[in-house]
């Protein structure tokens, strides 16, 4: 899916062997569906938080916030932006995506080349692991019940062994009917699909995890304009689920929105 680098090996009549680099674009047959929605509730969110990871379990929010010197993993009740538990990161760490696996929270870092594992209840760090070499940077992270799924700002989704997150189980590229979706960011897995933010775009993609096909797209342009306050870095970035409703927010946004599909 998407743009694929290939090399054509050509043998001439005189026996010469020539190599020709090329790019082949592979798209889906079916156009992405524009998915309608309505906002059914909103909740407070701390506008100081440069959110990079966002996951909800019951009524409890686990949030990973980035920026060197400000990175943290926090736990709070939906509707209250005050953390119940806060785990500050060292000043050189830039925190990224996070997800829950059982009684643990997994968290990526941006360019530090490591990930962390925490106790879900206390947010005490249990261990850390090196990111796979193929992943240049840590961006988004989710869990499909079997594997961790990570992004690195490219078109790729990396499925990681949950018992050994340094090991890549498989990689799939994400594409639509006429668009190559690079800069995939924050992720959430729900009911058999992966939902992904795209950096600097006010959309969320609905992705088939089997082949990387984008089957649907949510346009959150109005919410983004309302919340970015003219700052291009205050992007839509944060996907979670509360039952069958989606929760969305963004970097330094003042609100979390609950969205029902129509």
mmCIF file of N, CA and C in Angstrom, residues 2 11 14 42 56 67 75 77 105 110 129 134 155 166 189 191 219 224 227 239 242 249 253 258:
data_model
loop_
_atom_site.group_PDB
_atom_site.id
_atom_site.type_symbol
_atom_site.label_atom_id
_atom_site.label_comp_id
_atom_site.label_asym_id
_atom_site.label_seq_id
_atom_site.Cartn_x
_atom_site.Cartn_y
_atom_site.Cartn_z
ATOM 1 N N UNK A 2 0.453 2.298 -0.686
ATOM 2 C CA UNK A 2 1.226 3.538 -0.717
ATOM 3 C C UNK A 2 2.355 3.481 -1.716
ATOM 4 N N UNK A 11 18.297 -6.831 -18.456
ATOM 5 C CA UNK A 11 19.412 -7.447 -19.148
ATOM 6 C C UNK A 11 19.293 -7.147 -20.637
ATOM 7 N N UNK A 14 23.090 -7.361 -25.354
ATOM 8 C CA UNK A 14 24.549 -7.536 -25.322
ATOM 9 C C UNK A 14 25.016 -8.126 -24.002
ATOM 10 N N UNK A 42 -18.659 17.176 26.184
ATOM 11 C CA UNK A 42 -17.259 17.599 26.252
ATOM 12 C C UNK A 42 -16.812 17.631 27.706
ATOM 13 N N UNK A 56 -8.274 5.567 27.432
ATOM 14 C CA UNK A 56 -9.276 5.627 28.491
ATOM 15 C C UNK A 56 -9.710 4.216 28.844
ATOM 16 N N UNK A 67 7.324 17.023 25.089
ATOM 17 C CA UNK A 67 8.248 18.158 25.204
ATOM 18 C C UNK A 67 9.321 17.853 26.262
ATOM 19 N N UNK A 75 -2.531 10.233 35.173
ATOM 20 C CA UNK A 75 -3.746 9.442 35.312
ATOM 21 C C UNK A 75 -4.782 10.319 35.993
ATOM 22 N N UNK A 77 -9.372 11.318 36.274
ATOM 23 C CA UNK A 77 -10.754 10.951 36.001
ATOM 24 C C UNK A 77 -11.295 11.820 34.872
ATOM 25 N N UNK A 105 1.113 -0.100 31.651
ATOM 26 C CA UNK A 105 1.058 0.964 30.651
ATOM 27 C C UNK A 105 2.380 0.966 29.903
ATOM 28 N N UNK A 110 10.127 9.901 21.805
ATOM 29 C CA UNK A 110 10.249 10.466 20.461
ATOM 30 C C UNK A 110 11.576 10.093 19.786
ATOM 31 N N UNK A 129 12.727 -0.605 27.463
ATOM 32 C CA UNK A 129 13.164 -1.462 26.365
ATOM 33 C C UNK A 129 13.642 -0.587 25.205
ATOM 34 N N UNK A 134 14.284 -0.516 13.188
ATOM 35 C CA UNK A 134 13.574 -0.037 12.004
ATOM 36 C C UNK A 134 12.708 1.179 12.318
ATOM 37 N N UNK A 155 4.269 6.203 6.854
ATOM 38 C CA UNK A 155 3.001 5.578 6.441
ATOM 39 C C UNK A 155 2.798 4.223 7.101
ATOM 40 N N UNK A 166 10.842 -4.849 21.496
ATOM 41 C CA UNK A 166 11.938 -4.525 20.585
ATOM 42 C C UNK A 166 11.878 -5.343 19.304
ATOM 43 N N UNK A 189 -7.015 1.279 18.936
ATOM 44 C CA UNK A 189 -7.625 0.083 18.353
ATOM 45 C C UNK A 189 -8.982 -0.117 18.997
ATOM 46 N N UNK A 191 -12.792 -2.404 18.249
ATOM 47 C CA UNK A 191 -13.723 -3.238 17.485
ATOM 48 C C UNK A 191 -13.185 -3.632 16.110
ATOM 49 N N UNK A 219 -13.658 14.042 9.603
ATOM 50 C CA UNK A 219 -13.134 15.391 9.400
ATOM 51 C C UNK A 219 -13.458 16.231 10.632
ATOM 52 N N UNK A 224 -10.781 21.542 15.315
ATOM 53 C CA UNK A 224 -9.381 21.961 15.289
ATOM 54 C C UNK A 224 -9.268 23.478 15.241
ATOM 55 N N UNK A 227 -9.961 25.052 18.573
ATOM 56 C CA UNK A 227 -9.055 24.776 19.683
ATOM 57 C C UNK A 227 -7.588 25.114 19.443
ATOM 58 N N UNK A 239 -6.957 9.988 20.562
ATOM 59 C CA UNK A 239 -8.121 9.163 20.243
ATOM 60 C C UNK A 239 -8.274 8.117 21.343
ATOM 61 N N UNK A 242 -14.979 5.544 24.690
ATOM 62 C CA UNK A 242 -15.815 5.434 25.888
ATOM 63 C C UNK A 242 -17.059 4.672 25.450
ATOM 64 N N UNK A 249 -9.189 14.726 21.320
ATOM 65 C CA UNK A 249 -8.632 15.962 21.863
ATOM 66 C C UNK A 249 -7.393 16.315 21.048
ATOM 67 N N UNK A 253 -5.134 21.521 23.916
ATOM 68 C CA UNK A 253 -6.562 21.827 23.846
ATOM 69 C C UNK A 253 -7.143 21.923 25.245
ATOM 70 N N UNK A 258 -16.580 14.075 23.256
ATOM 71 C CA UNK A 258 -17.155 12.755 23.048
ATOM 72 C C UNK A 258 -18.006 12.785 21.784
#
